[in-house]
């Protein structure tokens, strides 16, 4: 794609000034519409070193009210970021509805320069490209406008600019040995950039290549593109055909019984329970140390009926863990800020570090259960969510995480018994709310949603486990055993 | 304080079990009351390595519902944290109202072990101790319950525990060379710990020393203390005498005129303005590079009347800066989460990294202006705030930040003219709201509040600058010049 760029075009001041003024005004106006129409906008800048990213971003951002627009620079990942999945620092920085996020560099550094400078295998590069495309598609599907600029200059121009920066004491530090190395190997980088641009210029997020020798024409091209892309996005009706049915995506699904097929009479005797609990917890404790040492992250997802015993089950797992290495993440209804973002955003934010365990008490599956049933999202959104969730969990699995998902199961009679018991016990009364009773009335709707969920998101890398919890003790031991064997399996691969 | 601890006490199982059960139940109950009464609680654990912090925290935290209780571990500061003020990572982790935050290690590592292991001068240690005491006092004044546990074991016991951990492959990595070094120099550490405990055991945040040889008695002591401290905090009426007057704290205040004394006829001609703007921006651009190189942070605070021209003024500063090194932070009314925290929390969170510039469009001074006038905080709270703000800015100044504060000033007639102009210009209409008109009616109340603010928070390290903005061009040049000279002054100190 780069070969088509005309690097010789120049725009004279007399031509530039009035056009720039016109576009600046339009950009300022458009931001108000972006706010009103709640459009999330990402404008990312990538390109050659010294191609002028800094000053072009600076000019662009000044047209926007800072209440609703900001710049994020993505330089090398720091120590904390390196202990998260590759996309983590980008995911957590996505804009809310109505906000404009300008990104200085982006996920593209991980599939371009990184490939030449770090040990990224060919296979891993391809995986990353797929993962980036999935990320961008998920954002686009959620309504985010993504504008991607690549600033292009040739080898000679880059060399000239580096030299000029080096002449001045105050800018010399900006030019590093790596920059010079990149300039010397310009052709290699050219090839990687060009190939990547071609591979990742999609319908939902096409690349905009900007010839950046002449600043005036670069500014005008950028302004014009941002104006027209925002205008188009604001006008665009959601004319994409809505999903006719549930889309689990292209994944190998593991077969799993329906809830109605589950026998709920399983029990364990109190004495055996105490014994097995002790043993399992001791084992888990040891494994936690190993996980920490090998820096393997674990994501545990708890879903289940109200009063099924999730809390007590989680407690028995947590009791075996070192508090410095795990976190229980209770998931309630999203708050205002969370609602204004992609629904997966709040879960990306809470992912564990490598070597740590995150226990989610309710999860991203809210999308295909409560949000589906209560109409908090559109039919199209929840039908699409199965695939998005599978993709999300695949990303975690590729990162190296152990993923263990539990559906804590009881029947309707048992729930009623427990609700009543809670109401009759003063110390437990806070645990039962009006909403629990309302949800109970929708049991069959939930059952259908749960069956859909189990069937469509039970992948080989993140299968569901149904935990019979009529007898809470039985449920605790079963969950612990499944968790232990999932961790052991993962550790075996490691050694 | 450590010499008084009885390390020989032992609690037998028969005594421990029933008492532990009783206290556990009480802890669970109390958490509900903590939630209802919106009490923020910090329980911090410090002490000797291998004193049992991990398992004691684990036991304690399991009594609480994770919705409202969590553990944060503060190990060595990572690269990102090191580029913030020392207290930053603790400030940003404080609990919201109704939440229990358990801290595994704390700010005390920076005034104990760090003193022996890093180059912390005697003077800097004393500064840190004052700063920690101020931090704790500010939290206590805001209603936070602070429980501080120090876990004590003797040298022999520590050695025994390290050896035992080393015997097992899976726990051996927990014992580092540094741990052994600390054990060998136990006496030196003892002295620093003991002295620090004495110096920082205050009325509002006393230390609880726990003899940790016998786990049972340690658990019981911790449970009992947490129970009684929470009970006390819940019962405690706000019986502290409320401030009778404004408290600026013990700071050297710089004299500053009242608003009514400001002459507003200052102007600059358009041609001279263009020339001076260009020069000032070029200068600031250079200085930004120097700041970055010397890793000096800059905090710019903008306050002023509605329509005084804050936005345009900020734009002229920002236009000179590299977007990768500054951020404009627009401050609106606090959201729900922010409201549930100490009012300074949201500003601590947004502090720049070293070498970066943060431009706050409205600031922490909202406490003594809009919150005072609209009754969003109590009289006692805003009267106390002058001191707290001075302390906050002192902390930033000690950290090495350049602090520049602007009051952008116009008179009532000019504001009316600008409001009307906004209403009559379609592209600017969104800038004017009902609230602006309502605030305008309270001009004299605001004027009084602003005068109080200017008088009581103009310190030698963070003085206020009144910017006459009847002529916006004059205001922009004046602000730029003040900013430039403040940075230059700071850079001179550096070289």
mmCIF file with all atom_site columns, N, CA and C in Angstrom, chain A residues 32 54 57-58 61-62 65-67 73 78 80 104 169-171 173-174 289-290 292-293 315 318-319 321-324 326 328 330 430, chain B residues 32 54 57-58 61-62 65-67 73 78 80 104 170-171 173-174 289-290 292-293 315 318-319 321-324 326 328 330 430:
data_model
loop_
_atom_site.group_PDB
_atom_site.id
_atom_site.type_symbol
_atom_site.label_atom_id
_atom_site.label_alt_id
_atom_site.label_comp_id
_atom_site.label_asym_id
_atom_site.label_entity_id
_atom_site.label_seq_id
_atom_site.pdbx_PDB_ins_code
_atom_site.Cartn_x
_atom_site.Cartn_y
_atom_site.Cartn_z
_atom_site.occupancy
_atom_site.B_iso_or_equiv
_atom_site.pdbx_formal_charge
_atom_site.auth_seq_id
_atom_site.auth_comp_id
_atom_site.auth_asym_id
_atom_site.auth_atom_id
_atom_site.pdbx_PDB_model_num
ATOM 1   N N  . UNK A 1 32  ? -19.328 18.049  19.142 1.00 0.00 ? 32  UNK A N  1
ATOM 2   C CA . UNK A 1 32  ? -20.597 18.182  19.873 1.00 0.00 ? 32  UNK A CA 1
ATOM 3   C C  . UNK A 1 32  ? -21.590 17.117  19.424 1.00 0.00 ? 32  UNK A C  1
ATOM 4   N N  . UNK A 1 54  ? 3.848   13.481  16.683 1.00 0.00 ? 54  UNK A N  1
ATOM 5   C CA . UNK A 1 54  ? 3.660   14.414  17.788 1.00 0.00 ? 54  UNK A CA 1
ATOM 6   C C  . UNK A 1 54  ? 2.963   15.687  17.371 1.00 0.00 ? 54  UNK A C  1
ATOM 7   N N  . UNK A 1 57  ? -0.661  15.108  15.912 1.00 0.00 ? 57  UNK A N  1
ATOM 8   C CA . UNK A 1 57  ? -1.627  14.819  16.985 1.00 0.00 ? 57  UNK A CA 1
ATOM 9   C C  . UNK A 1 57  ? -1.932  16.100  17.757 1.00 0.00 ? 57  UNK A C  1
ATOM 10  N N  . UNK A 1 58  ? -0.885  16.864  18.036 1.00 0.00 ? 58  UNK A N  1
ATOM 11  C CA . UNK A 1 58  ? -1.047  18.104  18.786 1.00 0.00 ? 58  UNK A CA 1
ATOM 12  C C  . UNK A 1 58  ? -2.037  19.027  18.074 1.00 0.00 ? 58  UNK A C  1
ATOM 13  N N  . UNK A 1 61  ? -5.721  17.479  18.199 1.00 0.00 ? 61  UNK A N  1
ATOM 14  C CA . UNK A 1 61  ? -6.398  17.424  19.500 1.00 0.00 ? 61  UNK A CA 1
ATOM 15  C C  . UNK A 1 61  ? -6.860  18.809  19.956 1.00 0.00 ? 61  UNK A C  1
ATOM 16  N N  . UNK A 1 62  ? -6.151  19.864  19.492 1.00 0.00 ? 62  UNK A N  1
ATOM 17  C CA . UNK A 1 62  ? -6.520  21.219  19.925 1.00 0.00 ? 62  UNK A CA 1
ATOM 18  C C  . UNK A 1 62  ? -7.872  21.666  19.379 1.00 0.00 ? 62  UNK A C  1
ATOM 19  N N  . UNK A 1 65  ? -12.695 19.870  22.478 1.00 0.00 ? 65  UNK A N  1
ATOM 20  C CA . UNK A 1 65  ? -12.853 20.198  23.889 1.00 0.00 ? 65  UNK A CA 1
ATOM 21  C C  . UNK A 1 65  ? -12.276 19.043  24.707 1.00 0.00 ? 65  UNK A C  1
ATOM 22  N N  . UNK A 1 66  ? -11.359 19.347  25.645 1.00 0.00 ? 66  UNK A N  1
ATOM 23  C CA . UNK A 1 66  ? -10.762 18.239  26.423 1.00 0.00 ? 66  UNK A CA 1
ATOM 24  C C  . UNK A 1 66  ? -11.797 17.445  27.230 1.00 0.00 ? 66  UNK A C  1
ATOM 25  N N  . UNK A 1 67  ? -12.956 18.064  27.483 1.00 0.00 ? 67  UNK A N  1
ATOM 26  C CA . UNK A 1 67  ? -14.008 17.259  28.104 1.00 0.00 ? 67  UNK A CA 1
ATOM 27  C C  . UNK A 1 67  ? -14.564 16.346  27.012 1.00 0.00 ? 67  UNK A C  1
ATOM 28  N N  . UNK A 1 73  ? -0.556  7.748   24.913 1.00 0.00 ? 73  UNK A N  1
ATOM 29  C CA . UNK A 1 73  ? 0.661   7.295   24.237 1.00 0.00 ? 73  UNK A CA 1
ATOM 30  C C  . UNK A 1 73  ? 0.958   5.862   24.640 1.00 0.00 ? 73  UNK A C  1
ATOM 31  N N  . UNK A 1 78  ? 5.143   -1.377  30.188 1.00 0.00 ? 78  UNK A N  1
ATOM 32  C CA . UNK A 1 78  ? 5.929   -1.389  31.425 1.00 0.00 ? 78  UNK A CA 1
ATOM 33  C C  . UNK A 1 78  ? 5.761   -2.738  32.129 1.00 0.00 ? 78  UNK A C  1
ATOM 34  N N  . UNK A 1 80  ? 4.181   -3.772  34.747 1.00 0.00 ? 80  UNK A N  1
ATOM 35  C CA . UNK A 1 80  ? 2.823   -4.185  35.110 1.00 0.00 ? 80  UNK A CA 1
ATOM 36  C C  . UNK A 1 80  ? 2.047   -4.599  33.860 1.00 0.00 ? 80  UNK A C  1
ATOM 37  N N  . UNK A 1 104 ? -1.502  7.511   20.281 1.00 0.00 ? 104 UNK A N  1
ATOM 38  C CA . UNK A 1 104 ? -0.168  7.718   19.740 1.00 0.00 ? 104 UNK A CA 1
ATOM 39  C C  . UNK A 1 104 ? 0.538   6.361   19.793 1.00 0.00 ? 104 UNK A C  1
ATOM 40  N N  . UNK A 1 169 ? 20.490  20.149  21.649 1.00 0.00 ? 169 UNK A N  1
ATOM 41  C CA . UNK A 1 169 ? 20.655  19.442  22.920 1.00 0.00 ? 169 UNK A CA 1
ATOM 42  C C  . UNK A 1 169 ? 19.316  18.989  23.514 1.00 0.00 ? 169 UNK A C  1
ATOM 43  N N  . UNK A 1 170 ? 18.302  19.858  23.363 1.00 0.00 ? 170 UNK A N  1
ATOM 44  C CA . UNK A 1 170 ? 17.020  19.566  24.000 1.00 0.00 ? 170 UNK A CA 1
ATOM 45  C C  . UNK A 1 170 ? 16.160  18.554  23.258 1.00 0.00 ? 170 UNK A C  1
ATOM 46  N N  . UNK A 1 171 ? 16.523  18.260  22.017 1.00 0.00 ? 171 UNK A N  1
ATOM 47  C CA . UNK A 1 171 ? 15.745  17.258  21.291 1.00 0.00 ? 171 UNK A CA 1
ATOM 48  C C  . UNK A 1 171 ? 16.581  16.029  20.952 1.00 0.00 ? 171 UNK A C  1
ATOM 49  N N  . UNK A 1 173 ? 17.922  13.788  22.756 1.00 0.00 ? 173 UNK A N  1
ATOM 50  C CA . UNK A 1 173 ? 17.562  12.565  23.479 1.00 0.00 ? 173 UNK A CA 1
ATOM 51  C C  . UNK A 1 173 ? 16.401  11.822  22.838 1.00 0.00 ? 173 UNK A C  1
ATOM 52  N N  . UNK A 1 174 ? 15.688  12.511  21.965 1.00 0.00 ? 174 UNK A N  1
ATOM 53  C CA . UNK A 1 174 ? 14.553  11.855  21.316 1.00 0.00 ? 174 UNK A CA 1
ATOM 54  C C  . UNK A 1 174 ? 15.004  10.806  20.296 1.00 0.00 ? 174 UNK A C  1
ATOM 55  N N  . UNK A 1 289 ? 1.265   -21.875 44.872 1.00 0.00 ? 289 UNK A N  1
ATOM 56  C CA . UNK A 1 289 ? 2.684   -21.547 44.897 1.00 0.00 ? 289 UNK A CA 1
ATOM 57  C C  . UNK A 1 289 ? 3.359   -21.842 43.563 1.00 0.00 ? 289 UNK A C  1
ATOM 58  N N  . UNK A 1 290 ? 3.004   -22.994 43.005 1.00 0.00 ? 290 UNK A N  1
ATOM 59  C CA . UNK A 1 290 ? 3.606   -23.350 41.720 1.00 0.00 ? 290 UNK A CA 1
ATOM 60  C C  . UNK A 1 290 ? 3.178   -22.388 40.620 1.00 0.00 ? 290 UNK A C  1
ATOM 61  N N  . UNK A 1 292 ? 2.327   -19.379 40.904 1.00 0.00 ? 292 UNK A N  1
ATOM 62  C CA . UNK A 1 292 ? 2.988   -18.104 41.118 1.00 0.00 ? 292 UNK A CA 1
ATOM 63  C C  . UNK A 1 292 ? 4.408   -18.150 40.571 1.00 0.00 ? 292 UNK A C  1
ATOM 64  N N  . UNK A 1 293 ? 5.051   -19.245 40.890 1.00 0.00 ? 293 UNK A N  1
ATOM 65  C CA . UNK A 1 293 ? 6.435   -19.412 40.465 1.00 0.00 ? 293 UNK A CA 1
ATOM 66  C C  . UNK A 1 293 ? 6.543   -19.476 38.943 1.00 0.00 ? 293 UNK A C  1
ATOM 67  N N  . UNK A 1 315 ? -15.662 -19.060 48.873 1.00 0.00 ? 315 UNK A N  1
ATOM 68  C CA . UNK A 1 315 ? -14.929 -18.967 50.136 1.00 0.00 ? 315 UNK A CA 1
ATOM 69  C C  . UNK A 1 315 ? -14.018 -20.164 50.354 1.00 0.00 ? 315 UNK A C  1
ATOM 70  N N  . UNK A 1 318 ? -11.073 -19.711 48.112 1.00 0.00 ? 318 UNK A N  1
ATOM 71  C CA . UNK A 1 318 ? -10.235 -18.600 48.557 1.00 0.00 ? 318 UNK A CA 1
ATOM 72  C C  . UNK A 1 318 ? -9.455  -18.957 49.814 1.00 0.00 ? 318 UNK A C  1
ATOM 73  N N  . UNK A 1 319 ? -10.089 -19.732 50.698 1.00 0.00 ? 319 UNK A N  1
ATOM 74  C CA . UNK A 1 319 ? -9.447  -20.057 51.974 1.00 0.00 ? 319 UNK A CA 1
ATOM 75  C C  . UNK A 1 319 ? -8.118  -20.778 51.775 1.00 0.00 ? 319 UNK A C  1
ATOM 76  N N  . UNK A 1 321 ? -5.986  -20.040 49.431 1.00 0.00 ? 321 UNK A N  1
ATOM 77  C CA . UNK A 1 321 ? -5.062  -19.212 48.652 1.00 0.00 ? 321 UNK A CA 1
ATOM 78  C C  . UNK A 1 321 ? -4.387  -18.136 49.487 1.00 0.00 ? 321 UNK A C  1
ATOM 79  N N  . UNK A 1 322 ? -3.202  -17.766 49.059 1.00 0.00 ? 322 UNK A N  1
ATOM 80  C CA . UNK A 1 322 ? -2.482  -16.660 49.675 1.00 0.00 ? 322 UNK A CA 1
ATOM 81  C C  . UNK A 1 322 ? -3.143  -15.350 49.223 1.00 0.00 ? 322 UNK A C  1
ATOM 82  N N  . UNK A 1 323 ? -3.557  -14.517 50.179 1.00 0.00 ? 323 UNK A N  1
ATOM 83  C CA . UNK A 1 323 ? -4.317  -13.317 49.783 1.00 0.00 ? 323 UNK A CA 1
ATOM 84  C C  . UNK A 1 323 ? -3.513  -12.370 48.883 1.00 0.00 ? 323 UNK A C  1
ATOM 85  N N  . UNK A 1 324 ? -2.235  -12.504 48.859 1.00 0.00 ? 324 UNK A N  1
ATOM 86  C CA . UNK A 1 324 ? -1.434  -11.623 48.003 1.00 0.00 ? 324 UNK A CA 1
ATOM 87  C C  . UNK A 1 324 ? -1.451  -12.079 46.563 1.00 0.00 ? 324 UNK A C  1
ATOM 88  N N  . UNK A 1 326 ? -4.451  -13.627 44.995 1.00 0.00 ? 326 UNK A N  1
ATOM 89  C CA . UNK A 1 326 ? -5.761  -13.821 44.371 1.00 0.00 ? 326 UNK A CA 1
ATOM 90  C C  . UNK A 1 326 ? -6.661  -12.638 44.683 1.00 0.00 ? 326 UNK A C  1
ATOM 91  N N  . UNK A 1 328 ? -11.052 -11.770 44.697 1.00 0.00 ? 328 UNK A N  1
ATOM 92  C CA . UNK A 1 328 ? -12.438 -12.093 44.374 1.00 0.00 ? 328 UNK A CA 1
ATOM 93  C C  . UNK A 1 328 ? -13.063 -10.835 43.780 1.00 0.00 ? 328 UNK A C  1
ATOM 94  N N  . UNK A 1 330 ? -16.424 -9.259  42.743 1.00 0.00 ? 330 UNK A N  1
ATOM 95  C CA . UNK A 1 330 ? -17.880 -9.363  42.714 1.00 0.00 ? 330 UNK A CA 1
ATOM 96  C C  . UNK A 1 330 ? -18.387 -8.499  41.564 1.00 0.00 ? 330 UNK A C  1
ATOM 97  N N  . UNK A 1 430 ? -30.161 -9.586  54.769 1.00 0.00 ? 430 UNK A N  1
ATOM 98  C CA . UNK A 1 430 ? -29.615 -8.641  53.768 1.00 0.00 ? 430 UNK A CA 1
ATOM 99  C C  . UNK A 1 430 ? -29.279 -9.339  52.454 1.00 0.00 ? 430 UNK A C  1
ATOM 100 N N  . UNK B 2 32  ? -21.902 -5.549  57.556 1.00 0.00 ? 32  UNK B N  1
ATOM 101 C CA . UNK B 2 32  ? -23.171 -4.997  57.074 1.00 0.00 ? 32  UNK B CA 1
ATOM 102 C C  . UNK B 2 32  ? -23.395 -3.595  57.628 1.00 0.00 ? 32  UNK B C  1
ATOM 103 N N  . UNK B 2 54  ? 0.527   -13.139 55.550 1.00 0.00 ? 54  UNK B N  1
ATOM 104 C CA . UNK B 2 54  ? -0.300  -13.809 54.545 1.00 0.00 ? 54  UNK B CA 1
ATOM 105 C C  . UNK B 2 54  ? -1.441  -14.599 55.144 1.00 0.00 ? 54  UNK B C  1
ATOM 106 N N  . UNK B 2 57  ? -3.989  -12.383 57.193 1.00 0.00 ? 57  UNK B N  1
ATOM 107 C CA . UNK B 2 57  ? -4.863  -11.606 56.308 1.00 0.00 ? 57  UNK B CA 1
ATOM 108 C C  . UNK B 2 57  ? -5.885  -12.531 55.666 1.00 0.00 ? 57  UNK B C  1
ATOM 109 N N  . UNK B 2 58  ? -5.421  -13.703 55.255 1.00 0.00 ? 58  UNK B N  1
ATOM 110 C CA . UNK B 2 58  ? -6.319  -14.659 54.625 1.00 0.00 ? 58  UNK B CA 1
ATOM 111 C C  . UNK B 2 58  ? -7.481  -15.005 55.546 1.00 0.00 ? 58  UNK B C  1
ATOM 112 N N  . UNK B 2 61  ? -9.875  -11.824 56.005 1.00 0.00 ? 61  UNK B N  1
ATOM 113 C CA . UNK B 2 61  ? -10.655 -11.394 54.836 1.00 0.00 ? 61  UNK B CA 1
ATOM 114 C C  . UNK B 2 61  ? -11.808 -12.349 54.533 1.00 0.00 ? 61  UNK B C  1
ATOM 115 N N  . UNK B 2 62  ? -11.647 -13.625 54.911 1.00 0.00 ? 62  UNK B N  1
ATOM 116 C CA . UNK B 2 62  ? -12.701 -14.602 54.621 1.00 0.00 ? 62  UNK B CA 1
ATOM 117 C C  . UNK B 2 62  ? -13.972 -14.351 55.424 1.00 0.00 ? 62  UNK B C  1
ATOM 118 N N  . UNK B 2 65  ? -17.752 -10.264 53.155 1.00 0.00 ? 65  UNK B N  1
ATOM 119 C CA . UNK B 2 65  ? -18.308 -10.392 51.811 1.00 0.00 ? 65  UNK B CA 1
ATOM 120 C C  . UNK B 2 65  ? -17.388 -9.627  50.848 1.00 0.00 ? 65  UNK B C  1
ATOM 121 N N  . UNK B 2 66  ? -16.938 -10.307 49.777 1.00 0.00 ? 66  UNK B N  1
ATOM 122 C CA . UNK B 2 66  ? -16.024 -9.603  48.860 1.00 0.00 ? 66  UNK B CA 1
ATOM 123 C C  . UNK B 2 66  ? -16.651 -8.365  48.221 1.00 0.00 ? 66  UNK B C  1
ATOM 124 N N  . UNK B 2 67  ? -17.986 -8.312  48.183 1.00 0.00 ? 67  UNK B N  1
ATOM 125 C CA . UNK B 2 67  ? -18.593 -7.063  47.732 1.00 0.00 ? 67  UNK B CA 1
ATOM 126 C C  . UNK B 2 67  ? -18.422 -6.044  48.847 1.00 0.00 ? 67  UNK B C  1
ATOM 127 N N  . UNK B 2 73  ? -1.885  -5.610  47.976 1.00 0.00 ? 73  UNK B N  1
ATOM 128 C CA . UNK B 2 73  ? -0.502  -5.848  48.402 1.00 0.00 ? 73  UNK B CA 1
ATOM 129 C C  . UNK B 2 73  ? 0.388   -4.734  47.884 1.00 0.00 ? 73  UNK B C  1
ATOM 130 N N  . UNK B 2 78  ? 6.542   -0.253  41.329 1.00 0.00 ? 78  UNK B N  1
ATOM 131 C CA . UNK B 2 78  ? 6.999   -0.567  39.977 1.00 0.00 ? 78  UNK B CA 1
ATOM 132 C C  . UNK B 2 78  ? 7.396   0.719   39.244 1.00 0.00 ? 78  UNK B C  1
ATOM 133 N N  . UNK B 2 80  ? 6.106   2.534   36.910 1.00 0.00 ? 80  UNK B N  1
ATOM 134 C CA . UNK B 2 80  ? 5.093   3.581   36.778 1.00 0.00 ? 80  UNK B CA 1
ATOM 135 C C  . UNK B 2 80  ? 4.856   4.268   38.118 1.00 0.00 ? 80  UNK B C  1
ATOM 136 N N  . UNK B 2 104 ? -1.732  -5.158  52.694 1.00 0.00 ? 104 UNK B N  1
ATOM 137 C CA . UNK B 2 104 ? -0.600  -6.027  52.999 1.00 0.00 ? 104 UNK B CA 1
ATOM 138 C C  . UNK B 2 104 ? 0.655   -5.194  52.759 1.00 0.00 ? 104 UNK B C  1
ATOM 139 N N  . UNK B 2 170 ? 8.467   -25.528 46.673 1.00 0.00 ? 170 UNK B N  1
ATOM 140 C CA . UNK B 2 170 ? 7.409   -24.606 46.259 1.00 0.00 ? 170 UNK B CA 1
ATOM 141 C C  . UNK B 2 170 ? 7.306   -23.344 47.094 1.00 0.00 ? 170 UNK B C  1
ATOM 142 N N  . UNK B 2 171 ? 7.982   -23.331 48.229 1.00 0.00 ? 171 UNK B N  1
ATOM 143 C CA . UNK B 2 171 ? 7.931   -22.107 49.033 1.00 0.00 ? 171 UNK B CA 1
ATOM 144 C C  . UNK B 2 171 ? 9.312   -21.463 49.154 1.00 0.00 ? 171 UNK B C  1
ATOM 145 N N  . UNK B 2 173 ? 11.234  -20.095 47.027 1.00 0.00 ? 173 UNK B N  1
ATOM 146 C CA . UNK B 2 173 ? 11.398  -18.821 46.321 1.00 0.00 ? 173 UNK B CA 1
ATOM 147 C C  . UNK B 2 173 ? 10.893  -17.633 47.145 1.00 0.00 ? 173 UNK B C  1
ATOM 148 N N  . UNK B 2 174 ? 10.100  -17.906 48.159 1.00 0.00 ? 174 UNK B N  1
ATOM 149 C CA . UNK B 2 174 ? 9.583   -16.814 48.978 1.00 0.00 ? 174 UNK B CA 1
ATOM 150 C C  . UNK B 2 174 ? 10.671  -16.176 49.844 1.00 0.00 ? 174 UNK B C  1
ATOM 151 N N  . UNK B 2 289 ? 10.740  20.182  26.628 1.00 0.00 ? 289 UNK B N  1
ATOM 152 C CA . UNK B 2 289 ? 11.785  19.193  26.362 1.00 0.00 ? 289 UNK B CA 1
ATOM 153 C C  . UNK B 2 289 ? 12.750  19.055  27.537 1.00 0.00 ? 289 UNK B C  1
ATOM 154 N N  . UNK B 2 290 ? 13.115  20.205  28.093 1.00 0.00 ? 290 UNK B N  1
ATOM 155 C CA . UNK B 2 290 ? 14.034  20.168  29.243 1.00 0.00 ? 290 UNK B CA 1
ATOM 156 C C  . UNK B 2 290 ? 13.390  19.486  30.449 1.00 0.00 ? 290 UNK B C  1
ATOM 157 N N  . UNK B 2 292 ? 11.141  17.293  30.452 1.00 0.00 ? 292 UNK B N  1
ATOM 158 C CA . UNK B 2 292 ? 11.041  15.872  30.196 1.00 0.00 ? 292 UNK B CA 1
ATOM 159 C C  . UNK B 2 292 ? 12.369  15.192  30.483 1.00 0.00 ? 292 UNK B C  1
ATOM 160 N N  . UNK B 2 293 ? 13.410  15.844  29.994 1.00 0.00 ? 293 UNK B N  1
ATOM 161 C CA . UNK B 2 293 ? 14.746  15.286  30.163 1.00 0.00 ? 293 UNK B CA 1
ATOM 162 C C  . UNK B 2 293 ? 15.132  15.211  31.638 1.00 0.00 ? 293 UNK B C  1
ATOM 163 N N  . UNK B 2 315 ? -5.765  26.297  25.845 1.00 0.00 ? 315 UNK B N  1
ATOM 164 C CA . UNK B 2 315 ? -5.420  25.913  24.485 1.00 0.00 ? 315 UNK B CA 1
ATOM 165 C C  . UNK B 2 315 ? -4.097  26.521  24.052 1.00 0.00 ? 315 UNK B C  1
ATOM 166 N N  . UNK B 2 318 ? -1.404  24.538  25.762 1.00 0.00 ? 318 UNK B N  1
ATOM 167 C CA . UNK B 2 318 ? -1.322  23.177  25.223 1.00 0.00 ? 318 UNK B CA 1
ATOM 168 C C  . UNK B 2 318 ? -0.716  23.161  23.826 1.00 0.00 ? 318 UNK B C  1
ATOM 169 N N  . UNK B 2 319 ? -1.031  24.206  23.033 1.00 0.00 ? 319 UNK B N  1
ATOM 170 C CA . UNK B 2 319 ? -0.546  24.227  21.649 1.00 0.00 ? 319 UNK B CA 1
ATOM 171 C C  . UNK B 2 319 ? 0.972   24.188  21.575 1.00 0.00 ? 319 UNK B C  1
ATOM 172 N N  . UNK B 2 321 ? 2.835   22.382  23.537 1.00 0.00 ? 321 UNK B N  1
ATOM 173 C CA . UNK B 2 321 ? 3.360   21.180  24.187 1.00 0.00 ? 321 UNK B CA 1
ATOM 174 C C  . UNK B 2 321 ? 3.257   19.940  23.303 1.00 0.00 ? 321 UNK B C  1
ATOM 175 N N  . UNK B 2 322 ? 4.152   19.032  23.522 1.00 0.00 ? 322 UNK B N  1
ATOM 176 C CA . UNK B 2 322 ? 4.120   17.736  22.844 1.00 0.00 ? 322 UNK B CA 1
ATOM 177 C C  . UNK B 2 322 ? 2.990   16.901  23.461 1.00 0.00 ? 322 UNK B C  1
ATOM 178 N N  . UNK B 2 323 ? 2.050   16.432  22.645 1.00 0.00 ? 323 UNK B N  1
ATOM 179 C CA . UNK B 2 323 ? 0.887   15.734  23.215 1.00 0.00 ? 323 UNK B CA 1
ATOM 180 C C  . UNK B 2 323 ? 1.251   14.475  24.000 1.00 0.00 ? 323 UNK B C  1
ATOM 181 N N  . UNK B 2 324 ? 2.462   13.974  23.791 1.00 0.00 ? 324 UNK B N  1
ATOM 182 C CA . UNK B 2 324 ? 2.846   12.776  24.543 1.00 0.00 ? 324 UNK B CA 1
ATOM 183 C C  . UNK B 2 324 ? 3.333   13.103  25.940 1.00 0.00 ? 324 UNK B C  1
ATOM 184 N N  . UNK B 2 326 ? 1.794   15.845  27.931 1.00 0.00 ? 326 UNK B N  1
ATOM 185 C CA . UNK B 2 326 ? 0.883   16.639  28.766 1.00 0.00 ? 326 UNK B CA 1
ATOM 186 C C  . UNK B 2 326 ? -0.517  16.063  28.685 1.00 0.00 ? 326 UNK B C  1
ATOM 187 N N  . UNK B 2 328 ? -4.689  17.474  29.486 1.00 0.00 ? 328 UNK B N  1
ATOM 188 C CA . UNK B 2 328 ? -5.657  18.425  30.035 1.00 0.00 ? 328 UNK B CA 1
ATOM 189 C C  . UNK B 2 328 ? -6.699  17.614  30.792 1.00 0.00 ? 328 UNK B C  1
ATOM 190 N N  . UNK B 2 330 ? -10.154 17.851  32.504 1.00 0.00 ? 330 UNK B N  1
ATOM 191 C CA . UNK B 2 330 ? -11.343 18.656  32.792 1.00 0.00 ? 330 UNK B CA 1
ATOM 192 C C  . UNK B 2 330 ? -12.002 18.103  34.045 1.00 0.00 ? 330 UNK B C  1
ATOM 193 N N  . UNK B 2 430 ? -23.859 25.503  23.134 1.00 0.00 ? 430 UNK B N  1
ATOM 194 C CA . UNK B 2 430 ? -23.676 24.375  24.067 1.00 0.00 ? 430 UNK B CA 1
ATOM 195 C C  . UNK B 2 430 ? -22.803 24.755  25.254 1.00 0.00 ? 430 UNK B C  1
#
